[in-house]
mmCIF file of N, CA and C in Angstrom:
data_model
loop_
_atom_site.group_PDB
_atom_site.id
_atom_site.type_symbol
_atom_site.label_atom_id
_atom_site.label_comp_id
_atom_site.label_asym_id
_atom_site.label_seq_id
_atom_site.Cartn_x
_atom_site.Cartn_y
_atom_site.Cartn_z
ATOM 1 N N UNK A 1 0.843 -1.169 0.000
ATOM 2 C CA UNK A 1 0.000 0.000 0.000
ATOM 3 C C UNK A 1 0.893 1.239 0.000
ATOM 4 N N UNK A 2 1.518 1.557 -1.130
ATOM 5 C CA UNK A 2 2.322 2.765 -1.247
ATOM 6 C C UNK A 2 1.409 3.907 -1.652
ATOM 7 N N UNK A 3 1.171 4.831 -0.708
ATOM 8 C CA UNK A 3 0.261 5.935 -0.954
ATOM 9 C C UNK A 3 0.754 7.187 -0.259
ATOM 10 N N UNK A 4 0.336 8.334 -0.801
ATOM 11 C CA UNK A 4 0.587 9.577 -0.089
ATOM 12 C C UNK A 4 -0.605 9.834 0.843
ATOM 13 N N UNK A 5 -0.487 10.865 1.686
ATOM 14 C CA UNK A 5 -1.531 11.125 2.681
ATOM 15 C C UNK A 5 -2.891 11.386 2.048
ATOM 16 N N UNK A 6 -2.912 12.129 0.957
ATOM 17 C CA UNK A 6 -4.175 12.442 0.288
ATOM 18 C C UNK A 6 -4.840 11.169 -0.229
ATOM 19 N N UNK A 7 -4.072 10.286 -0.794
ATOM 20 C CA UNK A 7 -4.599 9.026 -1.302
ATOM 21 C C UNK A 7 -5.125 8.159 -0.158
ATOM 22 N N UNK A 8 -4.399 8.146 0.952
ATOM 23 C CA UNK A 8 -4.835 7.373 2.122
ATOM 24 C C UNK A 8 -6.158 7.936 2.646
ATOM 25 N N UNK A 9 -6.253 9.256 2.763
ATOM 26 C CA UNK A 9 -7.495 9.871 3.238
ATOM 27 C C UNK A 9 -8.659 9.597 2.285
ATOM 28 N N UNK A 10 -8.389 9.599 0.990
ATOM 29 C CA UNK A 10 -9.429 9.283 0.009
ATOM 30 C C UNK A 10 -9.885 7.831 0.181
ATOM 31 N N UNK A 11 -8.935 6.935 0.386
ATOM 32 C CA UNK A 11 -9.263 5.517 0.592
ATOM 33 C C UNK A 11 -10.083 5.346 1.871
ATOM 34 N N UNK A 12 -9.716 6.039 2.928
ATOM 35 C CA UNK A 12 -10.471 5.982 4.182
ATOM 36 C C UNK A 12 -11.912 6.432 3.925
ATOM 37 N N UNK A 13 -12.069 7.501 3.188
ATOM 38 C CA UNK A 13 -13.404 8.013 2.872
ATOM 39 C C UNK A 13 -14.230 6.981 2.103
ATOM 40 N N UNK A 14 -13.610 6.335 1.132
ATOM 41 C CA UNK A 14 -14.306 5.293 0.362
ATOM 42 C C UNK A 14 -14.744 4.141 1.267
ATOM 43 N N UNK A 15 -13.845 3.704 2.141
ATOM 44 C CA UNK A 15 -14.161 2.593 3.039
ATOM 45 C C UNK A 15 -15.281 2.960 4.004
ATOM 46 N N UNK A 16 -15.234 4.166 4.547
ATOM 47 C CA UNK A 16 -16.273 4.623 5.473
ATOM 48 C C UNK A 16 -17.618 4.716 4.753
ATOM 49 N N UNK A 17 -17.614 5.232 3.526
ATOM 50 C CA UNK A 17 -18.858 5.319 2.754
ATOM 51 C C UNK A 17 -19.463 3.935 2.537
ATOM 52 N N UNK A 18 -18.614 2.974 2.174
ATOM 53 C CA UNK A 18 -19.122 1.613 1.966
ATOM 54 C C UNK A 18 -19.644 1.016 3.265
ATOM 55 N N UNK A 19 -18.928 1.248 4.355
ATOM 56 C CA UNK A 19 -19.369 0.757 5.660
ATOM 57 C C UNK A 19 -20.737 1.337 6.016
ATOM 58 N N UNK A 20 -20.920 2.620 5.793
ATOM 59 C CA UNK A 20 -22.210 3.269 6.092
ATOM 60 C C UNK A 20 -23.323 2.702 5.225
ATOM 61 N N UNK A 21 -23.029 2.454 3.940
ATOM 62 C CA UNK A 21 -24.044 1.860 3.052
ATOM 63 C C UNK A 21 -24.458 0.484 3.548
ATOM 64 N N UNK A 22 -23.496 -0.332 3.928
ATOM 65 C CA UNK A 22 -23.810 -1.681 4.420
ATOM 66 C C UNK A 22 -24.635 -1.625 5.703
ATOM 67 N N UNK A 23 -24.239 -0.758 6.608
ATOM 68 C CA UNK A 23 -24.979 -0.646 7.870
ATOM 69 C C UNK A 23 -26.386 -0.082 7.644
ATOM 70 N N UNK A 24 -26.533 0.866 6.740
ATOM 71 C CA UNK A 24 -27.851 1.430 6.432
ATOM 72 C C UNK A 24 -28.763 0.375 5.813
ATOM 73 N N UNK A 25 -28.210 -0.431 4.934
ATOM 74 C CA UNK A 25 -28.985 -1.500 4.308
ATOM 75 C C UNK A 25 -29.445 -2.499 5.358
ATOM 76 N N UNK A 26 -28.561 -2.825 6.284
ATOM 77 C CA UNK A 26 -28.910 -3.774 7.351
ATOM 78 C C UNK A 26 -30.017 -3.206 8.226
ATOM 79 N N UNK A 27 -29.927 -1.935 8.555
ATOM 80 C CA UNK A 27 -30.956 -1.308 9.392
ATOM 81 C C UNK A 27 -32.285 -1.215 8.662
ATOM 82 N N UNK A 28 -32.244 -0.962 7.368
ATOM 83 C CA UNK A 28 -33.477 -0.856 6.584
ATOM 84 C C UNK A 28 -34.223 -2.185 6.540
ATOM 85 N N UNK A 29 -33.477 -3.269 6.566
ATOM 86 C CA UNK A 29 -34.098 -4.596 6.531
ATOM 87 C C UNK A 29 -34.473 -5.089 7.922
ATOM 88 N N UNK A 30 -34.002 -4.394 8.945
ATOM 89 C CA UNK A 30 -34.308 -4.688 10.344
ATOM 90 C C UNK A 30 -34.004 -6.121 10.778
ATOM 91 N N UNK A 31 -33.406 -6.869 9.915
ATOM 92 C CA UNK A 31 -33.093 -8.252 10.265
ATOM 93 C C UNK A 31 -31.615 -8.430 10.565
ATOM 94 N N UNK A 32 -30.891 -7.326 10.570
ATOM 95 C CA UNK A 32 -29.452 -7.416 10.794
ATOM 96 C C UNK A 32 -28.750 -7.681 9.486
ATOM 97 N N UNK A 33 -27.503 -8.024 9.571
ATOM 98 C CA UNK A 33 -26.726 -8.265 8.365
ATOM 99 C C UNK A 33 -26.550 -9.749 8.139
ATOM 100 N N UNK A 34 -26.502 -10.123 6.871
ATOM 101 C CA UNK A 34 -26.261 -11.525 6.565
ATOM 102 C C UNK A 34 -24.770 -11.822 6.725
ATOM 103 N N UNK A 35 -24.410 -13.081 6.615
ATOM 104 C CA UNK A 35 -23.014 -13.476 6.845
ATOM 105 C C UNK A 35 -22.051 -12.795 5.878
ATOM 106 N N UNK A 36 -22.464 -12.655 4.631
ATOM 107 C CA UNK A 36 -21.599 -12.012 3.639
ATOM 108 C C UNK A 36 -21.365 -10.548 4.001
ATOM 109 N N UNK A 37 -22.418 -9.859 4.415
ATOM 110 C CA UNK A 37 -22.280 -8.456 4.804
ATOM 111 C C UNK A 37 -21.440 -8.332 6.069
ATOM 112 N N UNK A 38 -21.622 -9.248 7.015
ATOM 113 C CA UNK A 38 -20.813 -9.215 8.244
ATOM 114 C C UNK A 38 -19.342 -9.391 7.920
ATOM 115 N N UNK A 39 -19.044 -10.293 7.003
ATOM 116 C CA UNK A 39 -17.653 -10.537 6.612
ATOM 117 C C UNK A 39 -17.078 -9.300 5.923
ATOM 118 N N UNK A 40 -17.869 -8.668 5.067
ATOM 119 C CA UNK A 40 -17.409 -7.466 4.379
ATOM 120 C C UNK A 40 -17.183 -6.329 5.377
ATOM 121 N N UNK A 41 -18.070 -6.181 6.346
ATOM 122 C CA UNK A 41 -17.892 -5.163 7.380
ATOM 123 C C UNK A 41 -16.609 -5.392 8.172
ATOM 124 N N UNK A 42 -16.333 -6.647 8.498
ATOM 125 C CA UNK A 42 -15.101 -6.975 9.215
ATOM 126 C C UNK A 42 -13.886 -6.591 8.367
ATOM 127 N N UNK A 43 -13.936 -6.913 7.072
ATOM 128 C CA UNK A 43 -12.826 -6.589 6.179
ATOM 129 C C UNK A 43 -12.657 -5.068 6.050
ATOM 130 N N UNK A 44 -13.780 -4.348 5.996
ATOM 131 C CA UNK A 44 -13.713 -2.889 5.926
ATOM 132 C C UNK A 44 -13.068 -2.317 7.182
ATOM 133 N N UNK A 45 -13.468 -2.816 8.340
ATOM 134 C CA UNK A 45 -12.897 -2.344 9.604
ATOM 135 C C UNK A 45 -11.395 -2.605 9.660
ATOM 136 N N UNK A 46 -10.982 -3.761 9.182
ATOM 137 C CA UNK A 46 -9.551 -4.081 9.172
ATOM 138 C C UNK A 46 -8.791 -3.148 8.235
ATOM 139 N N UNK A 47 -9.355 -2.910 7.053
ATOM 140 C CA UNK A 47 -8.708 -2.004 6.095
ATOM 141 C C UNK A 47 -8.635 -0.588 6.650
ATOM 142 N N UNK A 48 -9.699 -0.157 7.310
ATOM 143 C CA UNK A 48 -9.688 1.172 7.939
ATOM 144 C C UNK A 48 -8.611 1.256 9.011
ATOM 145 N N UNK A 49 -8.497 0.229 9.832
ATOM 146 C CA UNK A 49 -7.454 0.216 10.862
ATOM 147 C C UNK A 49 -6.071 0.344 10.232
ATOM 148 N N UNK A 50 -5.842 -0.384 9.144
ATOM 149 C CA UNK A 50 -4.548 -0.316 8.471
ATOM 150 C C UNK A 50 -4.296 1.080 7.906
ATOM 151 N N UNK A 51 -5.297 1.661 7.265
ATOM 152 C CA UNK A 51 -5.135 2.992 6.672
ATOM 153 C C UNK A 51 -4.859 4.044 7.741
ATOM 154 N N UNK A 52 -5.647 4.028 8.822
ATOM 155 C CA UNK A 52 -5.427 5.010 9.900
ATOM 156 C C UNK A 52 -4.050 4.834 10.527
ATOM 157 N N UNK A 53 -3.628 3.591 10.724
ATOM 158 C CA UNK A 53 -2.310 3.327 11.296
ATOM 159 C C UNK A 53 -1.216 3.874 10.384
ATOM 160 N N UNK A 54 -1.347 3.618 9.093
ATOM 161 C CA UNK A 54 -0.346 4.098 8.134
ATOM 162 C C UNK A 54 -0.311 5.624 8.120
ATOM 163 N N UNK A 55 -1.463 6.246 8.113
ATOM 164 C CA UNK A 55 -1.519 7.707 8.109
ATOM 165 C C UNK A 55 -0.875 8.292 9.367
ATOM 166 N N UNK A 56 -1.190 7.716 10.530
ATOM 167 C CA UNK A 56 -0.582 8.189 11.784
ATOM 168 C C UNK A 56 0.932 8.035 11.756
ATOM 169 N N UNK A 57 1.420 6.912 11.264
ATOM 170 C CA UNK A 57 2.868 6.693 11.250
ATOM 171 C C UNK A 57 3.566 7.595 10.239
ATOM 172 N N UNK A 58 2.921 7.865 9.104
ATOM 173 C CA UNK A 58 3.492 8.798 8.122
ATOM 174 C C UNK A 58 3.593 10.195 8.718
ATOM 175 N N UNK A 59 2.540 10.627 9.411
ATOM 176 C CA UNK A 59 2.551 11.951 10.034
ATOM 177 C C UNK A 59 3.602 12.025 11.130
ATOM 178 N N UNK A 60 3.733 10.970 11.918
ATOM 179 C CA UNK A 60 4.743 10.949 12.982
ATOM 180 C C UNK A 60 6.144 11.005 12.386
ATOM 181 N N UNK A 61 6.368 10.278 11.299
ATOM 182 C CA UNK A 61 7.685 10.300 10.656
ATOM 183 C C UNK A 61 7.996 11.706 10.149
ATOM 184 N N UNK A 62 7.017 12.354 9.554
ATOM 185 C CA UNK A 62 7.208 13.714 9.046
ATOM 186 C C UNK A 62 7.541 14.675 10.189
ATOM 187 N N UNK A 63 6.815 14.569 11.309
ATOM 188 C CA UNK A 63 7.062 15.445 12.456
ATOM 189 C C UNK A 63 8.436 15.216 13.061
ATOM 190 N N UNK A 64 8.929 13.987 12.972
ATOM 191 C CA UNK A 64 10.250 13.656 13.507
ATOM 192 C C UNK A 64 11.343 13.845 12.454
ATOM 193 N N UNK A 65 10.988 14.519 11.354
ATOM 194 C CA UNK A 65 11.911 14.787 10.253
ATOM 195 C C UNK A 65 12.415 13.496 9.618
ATOM 196 N N UNK A 66 11.569 12.478 9.661
ATOM 197 C CA UNK A 66 11.887 11.214 9.004
ATOM 198 C C UNK A 66 11.246 11.164 7.629
ATOM 199 N N UNK A 67 11.302 10.027 7.022
ATOM 200 C CA UNK A 67 10.770 9.833 5.674
ATOM 201 C C UNK A 67 9.412 9.138 5.743
ATOM 202 N N UNK A 68 8.325 9.863 5.496
ATOM 203 C CA UNK A 68 7.013 9.226 5.532
ATOM 204 C C UNK A 68 6.861 8.151 4.459
ATOM 205 N N UNK A 69 7.614 8.287 3.370
ATOM 206 C CA UNK A 69 7.537 7.304 2.288
ATOM 207 C C UNK A 69 8.122 5.958 2.698
ATOM 208 N N UNK A 70 8.908 5.943 3.771
ATOM 209 C CA UNK A 70 9.505 4.694 4.244
ATOM 210 C C UNK A 70 8.491 3.851 5.025
ATOM 211 N N UNK A 71 7.342 4.444 5.344
ATOM 212 C CA UNK A 71 6.316 3.731 6.109
ATOM 213 C C UNK A 71 5.471 2.886 5.163
ATOM 214 N N UNK A 72 5.162 1.690 5.603
ATOM 215 C CA UNK A 72 4.296 0.805 4.832
ATOM 216 C C UNK A 72 3.174 0.304 5.711
ATOM 217 N N UNK A 73 2.176 -0.253 5.072
ATOM 218 C CA UNK A 73 1.034 -0.781 5.822
ATOM 219 C C UNK A 73 1.488 -1.967 6.675
ATOM 220 N N UNK A 74 1.019 -1.986 7.898
ATOM 221 C CA UNK A 74 1.316 -3.110 8.790
ATOM 222 C C UNK A 74 0.260 -4.188 8.591
ATOM 223 N N UNK A 75 0.580 -5.428 8.938
ATOM 224 C CA UNK A 75 -0.401 -6.502 8.805
ATOM 225 C C UNK A 75 -1.599 -6.278 9.729
ATOM 226 N N UNK A 76 -2.745 -6.770 9.314
ATOM 227 C CA UNK A 76 -3.973 -6.637 10.103
ATOM 228 C C UNK A 76 -3.763 -7.169 11.515
ATOM 229 N N UNK A 77 -3.063 -8.282 11.636
ATOM 230 C CA UNK A 77 -2.861 -8.889 12.952
ATOM 231 C C UNK A 77 -2.144 -7.937 13.915
ATOM 232 N N UNK A 78 -1.328 -7.057 13.361
ATOM 233 C CA UNK A 78 -0.595 -6.108 14.209
ATOM 234 C C UNK A 78 -1.450 -4.893 14.567
ATOM 235 N N UNK A 79 -2.164 -4.320 13.615
ATOM 236 C CA UNK A 79 -2.945 -3.116 13.905
ATOM 237 C C UNK A 79 -4.230 -3.433 14.654
ATOM 238 N N UNK A 80 -4.716 -4.641 14.577
ATOM 239 C CA UNK A 80 -5.934 -5.027 15.298
ATOM 240 C C UNK A 80 -5.716 -5.127 16.800
ATOM 241 N N UNK A 81 -4.475 -5.222 17.226
ATOM 242 C CA UNK A 81 -4.201 -5.337 18.665
ATOM 243 C C UNK A 81 -4.203 -3.996 19.371
ATOM 244 N N UNK A 82 -4.221 -2.902 18.588
ATOM 245 C CA UNK A 82 -4.211 -1.581 19.196
ATOM 246 C C UNK A 82 -5.565 -1.263 19.801
ATOM 247 N N UNK A 83 -5.526 -0.521 20.905
ATOM 248 C CA UNK A 83 -6.771 -0.033 21.516
ATOM 249 C C UNK A 83 -7.138 1.274 20.848
ATOM 250 N N UNK A 84 -8.400 1.471 20.558
ATOM 251 C CA UNK A 84 -8.862 2.693 19.890
ATOM 252 C C UNK A 84 -9.086 3.784 20.886
#
């Protein structure tokens, strides 16, 4: 996931929009989400966690006069352990 900050923020926006659409559809049906939608929501949450983590680390590198381009996406297993 080699991206600049603007691209990462755009990707976050896309993921959030899709998440909202899925949740709105589930609420409209009042029956909750089906297994496929639940799996997609989980994948969206994981992707969002990765994007936010990458953006935070790029900003931290920039503030520390480091190279934000040297930052890469961390595995889901690593970013999922963080407390929000």
